[in-house]
Amino acid sequence: MNVEVLQTDQKKKTPVSNGPKTAPYFFRFGLDRSRDTQKSDQSSQDCISIQWTATRLSATLCDGVSQSFFGELAAAELSNKLSQFLLALPIESDAAFLHDTIRAFLDNLSSTFSRTVEEYSLDNIEPAFLRSVLEKKRYLGSEAVFTSVLLDKTTNLTLLVWAGDCRLRLWLRDEEVTKELLSTETFLTQERWSSSKGIIGDLHLALFPVSSFDTIMSYSDGLSLLDEKSHVFQESNIAIEHYVSQTKSFASSDDVSFLQISTLPSEKLPLGSTAQLPELRVTEGHASDFVHLQWQNSALVQSWEVVANSETGFAKLTASKNIVKVPKTEIASEGAWLAYRGKTNGGFTPWSSWKFYQPPRSAQQIETEKSKQNAILSRTQPPLKAYRQLPQINGTTSSAAGSYRAPSFSGASNHYPERPQTQQVPPVSAPSDRAWQFALLALLVGIFILGSFMIFGGKGEEPEVPLAVPQIHRPSNVPSFNPPIKDTPAAAETQPTDAAFENADTETPATDSAGENADTETPATDITKENEATEAPATDSDEATDMTETITHSVTGETDDSGTKCHLGIKPINVFDLQRTLFSRPIIMRSEICLFPE
Amino acid sequence: MPYETLASSQTPALIIYALDVSGSMSTFMAGKRRIDIVMEALSATLQQIVFRCTKGQQISQRYMIAMFAYSDQVYDILGGVRYIDEVASLGVPELNTMRSTATDLVFLAVEDLLQNYLPSLQYCPAPLVCHMTDGEYTGQDPEPIAQRIMAMGNYDGNVLIENIFVSDNILSDPIYDPGEWPGIHDHTNLRTKYAAKLQRMSSRIPESYRVMMAESGYAIQPGAYMMLPGNSPDLIQMGFVMSMSTPVAQ
């Protein structure tokens, strides 16, 4: 048994075209990618597989579920394997038996295909955030909705199988008979085939004589605009392509696939869908910027229509002669399918079959395409230099923000222009793995503090000098506002002064040289009050005390060089600016031991 | 029908997050700092948005995100409006708590941003502002600004404001199961004046959002305000789910 297989290429457009004449039934099919998919040069998630012998034809149209794990994988696998299975399936049995057999096959296919999904590498996927999302999708599996058709000339039976919302329509003698033949059936979006679960929802099946219809059509939901067209089965391939091109302007532009099979003998097929003129010829001069499109002339034709159909557009022009001179630049660089037809007194002739033409690419175009490809690959991972701060707003709208140019979605531009770099103040800590930097800084500060104690700590141990901590003073040079600080665990462990800031009301700072003074709570409260006096209305019902305010812990009984009585204390120093320069993020505050006048 | 425009790459939905990072966000809830719970919920939400927008390995630019953190200043975390694929490449920032709660300033920043961007978003879904706070404002009254923002809009509808109030002191009756909670309505008894103010600063949930939330397992009833008491991680998560309930092209 000689089996012929035709499967659409998911990486490129297949314009609606007639199938080979070796097939036992006439069919035509087409596939196109959505605007976004084509723009990013991804695979279509639709796929059609048509397989036939001398007496049988099976076809499966699949629409991968975009929110599943690479729905195109499921679509490709399912369309091929299900068509293959149906082509060899005896359909003399009753429908219930066939239903169980096909369902068992699909469940079994899931278990084998799930391994492909599990092993699908995500190593080259960036950023990591996307990778983690895809891992979640992998867990749910790769999914597709589908319709399958099996036509058998030997038994004169037709088997339809489907799950999901791909359309399935039937006609008999120019009248649509879908409701009559499939009145009790449903096409639900949530029903599908999944690599992890097999059939989700119901597997639908219908079995009836081939004579019940003469045309059957299936298409994915991306072509839902055909739903309202009652005689679409009679329309030409070019007309269907025109509908396909229209879907690209929709907000919900989706991959589209189209399949039509007819059981009629060739002489009774609708003229628009079958009869075709020979292809046109494309000739290009060696040094010319033009190409010539030429076709056989006819005395009956008054004028000609030529269409150029590509993934990026559909164009039609009228010509008075059977030759047209077109600038190469007017033809899509990825190539275009060309067709023509004539206008006579009696109306239009049928369209010709497609002729594909791709203009030769110049070195400059190749370079441009390379840069475009790179842009596409890296588009989801633009490196941002840093977060930027919104200019301070003082009760009125920000004038600086007014300088931003708003994006346009009218087609002129769909990307935002980069705003001018403003002062780079990091209000947040960008996710990073810079713990070692924190640890290093913490170590340096620790050494600094330890060294300070070795220098200044001698007199603190004199037994004749009483130590007391009556209150905490706020040095005048400490700014009232400190930027947000993210304390890492490492920093908190090695920086006792910062730990004290975080837990000022409960802990005794380790930097207290005496160590026996346990009443440092009061000073912290003093500072809090001081802040309240200087801040905006303290009506904030925030339930926690401000955690980032700085405090000092002091030891009295010192004198400075001039003899003024001082206390020994810890002076916080805001190293925010320094850290921003070094690490592009705020880290901690450090402190130093110094004398404060009393 | 208002609020029916699908979020697509040609008509992206704008979501503006305004996140309170006042000092009180350091206090603990369910064993974690409030700010950490909020950031976890935000991270999960961004992942869900990316999930919705991903086809194959391509993140479709169906959403645009702006993110402000505020205390006594306003910080533009993302440096303006970013498409979701850019946000995904940035990852979720770690926020640090600061001091007071200048709610008026963040709403002014949101208003300013909308004034700049709305003209070019006329055919897109109505923008949504998701404000998360855990305390009363310390500056000027933000309500007039919020009312001005809610009066702005495009062909899809007026700008939506959602408030997530991280506090135990909002409702008289506890919420045992967020999945069965009907939401805050006109007759809901609110315990504080500030909660009532936030209610006035909140939009009513559009039907399309309500349907999307129902698909996510929530029982918000028609007419509910887009306001949630974030007194548990589940409710905070629910609030962020609400923020991304724009109908989206499949």
PDB file of N, CA and C in Angstrom, chain A residues 126-167:
ATOM      1  N   GLU A 126      16.089  32.564  27.338  1.00  0.00           N
ATOM      2  CA  GLU A 126      16.350  33.667  28.253  1.00  0.00           C
ATOM      3  C   GLU A 126      15.163  34.604  28.203  1.00  0.00           C
ATOM      4  N   PRO A 127      14.857  35.323  29.269  1.00  0.00           N
ATOM      5  CA  PRO A 127      15.513  35.330  30.569  1.00  0.00           C
ATOM      6  C   PRO A 127      15.054  34.177  31.461  1.00  0.00           C
ATOM      7  N   ALA A 128      15.643  34.111  32.630  1.00  0.00           N
ATOM      8  CA  ALA A 128      15.322  33.027  33.561  1.00  0.00           C
ATOM      9  C   ALA A 128      13.857  33.076  33.978  1.00  0.00           C
ATOM     10  N   PHE A 129      13.327  34.291  34.060  1.00  0.00           N
ATOM     11  CA  PHE A 129      11.924  34.449  34.448  1.00  0.00           C
ATOM     12  C   PHE A 129      11.022  33.709  33.457  1.00  0.00           C
ATOM     13  N   LEU A 130      11.328  33.850  32.162  1.00  0.00           N
ATOM     14  CA  LEU A 130      10.554  33.156  31.130  1.00  0.00           C
ATOM     15  C   LEU A 130      10.768  31.654  31.240  1.00  0.00           C
ATOM     16  N   ARG A 131      11.984  31.265  31.533  1.00  0.00           N
ATOM     17  CA  ARG A 131      12.274  29.834  31.658  1.00  0.00           C
ATOM     18  C   ARG A 131      11.434  29.213  32.769  1.00  0.00           C
ATOM     19  N   SER A 132      11.310  29.935  33.873  1.00  0.00           N
ATOM     20  CA  SER A 132      10.524  29.385  34.986  1.00  0.00           C
ATOM     21  C   SER A 132       9.047  29.267  34.604  1.00  0.00           C
ATOM     22  N   VAL A 133       8.569  30.221  33.823  1.00  0.00           N
ATOM     23  CA  VAL A 133       7.178  30.137  33.345  1.00  0.00           C
ATOM     24  C   VAL A 133       7.012  28.939  32.415  1.00  0.00           C
ATOM     25  N   LEU A 134       7.987  28.740  31.539  1.00  0.00           N
ATOM     26  CA  LEU A 134       7.904  27.613  30.603  1.00  0.00           C
ATOM     27  C   LEU A 134       7.988  26.272  31.334  1.00  0.00           C
ATOM     28  N   GLU A 135       8.736  26.257  32.427  1.00  0.00           N
ATOM     29  CA  GLU A 135       8.784  25.013  33.207  1.00  0.00           C
ATOM     30  C   GLU A 135       7.407  24.685  33.782  1.00  0.00           C
ATOM     31  N   LYS A 136       6.696  25.717  34.185  1.00  0.00           N
ATOM     32  CA  LYS A 136       5.321  25.490  34.669  1.00  0.00           C
ATOM     33  C   LYS A 136       4.456  24.951  33.535  1.00  0.00           C
ATOM     34  N   LYS A 137       4.658  25.526  32.355  1.00  0.00           N
ATOM     35  CA  LYS A 137       3.870  25.048  31.213  1.00  0.00           C
ATOM     36  C   LYS A 137       4.252  23.619  30.867  1.00  0.00           C
ATOM     37  N   ARG A 138       5.505  23.299  31.016  1.00  0.00           N
ATOM     38  CA  ARG A 138       5.946  21.943  30.712  1.00  0.00           C
ATOM     39  C   ARG A 138       5.213  20.948  31.605  1.00  0.00           C
ATOM     40  N   TYR A 139       5.041  21.342  32.864  1.00  0.00           N
ATOM     41  CA  TYR A 139       4.338  20.481  33.804  1.00  0.00           C
ATOM     42  C   TYR A 139       2.903  20.217  33.331  1.00  0.00           C
ATOM     43  N   LEU A 140       2.287  21.243  32.762  1.00  0.00           N
ATOM     44  CA  LEU A 140       0.907  21.085  32.273  1.00  0.00           C
ATOM     45  C   LEU A 140       0.855  20.341  30.946  1.00  0.00           C
ATOM     46  N   GLY A 141       1.951  20.384  30.203  1.00  0.00           N
ATOM     47  CA  GLY A 141       2.022  19.623  28.959  1.00  0.00           C
ATOM     48  C   GLY A 141       1.792  20.469  27.723  1.00  0.00           C
ATOM     49  N   SER A 142       2.051  19.855  26.592  1.00  0.00           N
ATOM     50  CA  SER A 142       1.806  20.494  25.299  1.00  0.00           C
ATOM     51  C   SER A 142       0.426  20.049  24.813  1.00  0.00           C
ATOM     52  N   GLU A 143      -0.359  20.996  24.317  1.00  0.00           N
ATOM     53  CA  GLU A 143      -1.764  20.678  24.011  1.00  0.00           C
ATOM     54  C   GLU A 143      -2.159  21.194  22.626  1.00  0.00           C
ATOM     55  N   ALA A 144      -3.146  20.542  22.063  1.00  0.00           N
ATOM     56  CA  ALA A 144      -3.670  20.985  20.760  1.00  0.00           C
ATOM     57  C   ALA A 144      -5.132  20.590  20.637  1.00  0.00           C
ATOM     58  N   VAL A 145      -5.893  21.421  19.948  1.00  0.00           N
ATOM     59  CA  VAL A 145      -7.253  21.048  19.552  1.00  0.00           C
ATOM     60  C   VAL A 145      -7.165  20.555  18.112  1.00  0.00           C
ATOM     61  N   PHE A 146      -8.097  19.742  17.706  1.00  0.00           N
ATOM     62  CA  PHE A 146      -7.932  19.130  16.379  1.00  0.00           C
ATOM     63  C   PHE A 146      -9.265  18.689  15.771  1.00  0.00           C
ATOM     64  N   THR A 147      -9.234  18.524  14.448  1.00  0.00           N
ATOM     65  CA  THR A 147     -10.306  17.829  13.729  1.00  0.00           C
ATOM     66  C   THR A 147      -9.625  16.837  12.796  1.00  0.00           C
ATOM     67  N   SER A 148     -10.218  15.662  12.681  1.00  0.00           N
ATOM     68  CA  SER A 148      -9.667  14.646  11.779  1.00  0.00           C
ATOM     69  C   SER A 148     -10.774  14.128  10.874  1.00  0.00           C
ATOM     70  N   VAL A 149     -10.386  13.836   9.656  1.00  0.00           N
ATOM     71  CA  VAL A 149     -11.337  13.310   8.671  1.00  0.00           C
ATOM     72  C   VAL A 149     -10.729  12.055   8.051  1.00  0.00           C
ATOM     73  N   LEU A 150     -11.547  11.029   7.916  1.00  0.00           N
ATOM     74  CA  LEU A 150     -11.125   9.852   7.155  1.00  0.00           C
ATOM     75  C   LEU A 150     -12.202   9.555   6.114  1.00  0.00           C
ATOM     76  N   LEU A 151     -11.802   9.492   4.873  1.00  0.00           N
ATOM     77  CA  LEU A 151     -12.729   9.151   3.785  1.00  0.00           C
ATOM     78  C   LEU A 151     -12.261   7.842   3.161  1.00  0.00           C
ATOM     79  N   ASP A 152     -13.204   6.939   2.985  1.00  0.00           N
ATOM     80  CA  ASP A 152     -12.847   5.618   2.473  1.00  0.00           C
ATOM     81  C   ASP A 152     -13.731   5.287   1.270  1.00  0.00           C
ATOM     82  N   LYS A 153     -13.107   5.118   0.108  1.00  0.00           N
ATOM     83  CA  LYS A 153     -13.874   4.820  -1.100  1.00  0.00           C
ATOM     84  C   LYS A 153     -14.378   3.380  -1.116  1.00  0.00           C
ATOM     85  N   THR A 154     -13.701   2.523  -0.399  1.00  0.00           N
ATOM     86  CA  THR A 154     -14.087   1.118  -0.394  1.00  0.00           C
ATOM     87  C   THR A 154     -15.406   0.917   0.344  1.00  0.00           C
ATOM     88  N   THR A 155     -15.498   1.493   1.515  1.00  0.00           N
ATOM     89  CA  THR A 155     -16.706   1.318   2.328  1.00  0.00           C
ATOM     90  C   THR A 155     -17.706   2.451   2.116  1.00  0.00           C
ATOM     91  N   ASN A 156     -17.228   3.544   1.445  1.00  0.00           N
ATOM     92  CA  ASN A 156     -18.055   4.746   1.291  1.00  0.00           C
ATOM     93  C   ASN A 156     -18.509   5.306   2.636  1.00  0.00           C
ATOM     94  N   LEU A 157     -17.605   5.232   3.596  1.00  0.00           N
ATOM     95  CA  LEU A 157     -17.893   5.791   4.918  1.00  0.00           C
ATOM     96  C   LEU A 157     -16.972   6.966   5.205  1.00  0.00           C
ATOM     97  N   THR A 158     -17.477   7.839   6.005  1.00  0.00           N
ATOM     98  CA  THR A 158     -16.690   8.998   6.463  1.00  0.00           C
ATOM     99  C   THR A 158     -16.634   8.972   7.981  1.00  0.00           C
ATOM    100  N   LEU A 159     -15.429   9.178   8.495  1.00  0.00           N
ATOM    101  CA  LEU A 159     -15.262   9.238   9.946  1.00  0.00           C
ATOM    102  C   LEU A 159     -14.733  10.615  10.300  1.00  0.00           C
ATOM    103  N   LEU A 160     -15.403  11.277  11.214  1.00  0.00           N
ATOM    104  CA  LEU A 160     -14.928  12.573  11.719  1.00  0.00           C
ATOM    105  C   LEU A 160     -14.598  12.409  13.190  1.00  0.00           C
ATOM    106  N   VAL A 161     -13.476  12.953  13.600  1.00  0.00           N
ATOM    107  CA  VAL A 161     -13.061  12.898  15.007  1.00  0.00           C
ATOM    108  C   VAL A 161     -12.574  14.284  15.375  1.00  0.00           C
ATOM    109  N   TRP A 162     -12.922  14.759  16.551  1.00  0.00           N
ATOM    110  CA  TRP A 162     -12.446  16.082  16.954  1.00  0.00           C
ATOM    111  C   TRP A 162     -12.535  16.287  18.461  1.00  0.00           C
ATOM    112  N   ALA A 163     -11.760  17.235  18.896  1.00  0.00           N
ATOM    113  CA  ALA A 163     -11.832  17.745  20.279  1.00  0.00           C
ATOM    114  C   ALA A 163     -11.370  19.187  20.214  1.00  0.00           C
ATOM    115  N   GLY A 164     -12.178  20.088  20.741  1.00  0.00           N
ATOM    116  CA  GLY A 164     -11.804  21.499  20.723  1.00  0.00           C
ATOM    117  C   GLY A 164     -12.646  22.322  19.774  1.00  0.00           C
ATOM    118  N   ASP A 165     -12.147  23.524  19.482  1.00  0.00           N
ATOM    119  CA  ASP A 165     -12.984  24.487  18.768  1.00  0.00           C
ATOM    120  C   ASP A 165     -12.560  24.749  17.326  1.00  0.00           C
ATOM    121  N   CYS A 166     -11.806  23.833  16.734  1.00  0.00           N
ATOM    122  CA  CYS A 166     -11.560  23.969  15.291  1.00  0.00           C
ATOM    123  C   CYS A 166     -12.896  23.753  14.572  1.00  0.00           C
ATOM    124  N   ARG A 167     -13.094  24.496  13.523  1.00  0.00           N
ATOM    125  CA  ARG A 167     -14.389  24.418  12.834  1.00  0.00           C
ATOM    126  C   ARG A 167     -14.445  23.191  11.931  1.00  0.00           C
TER     127      ARG A 167
END
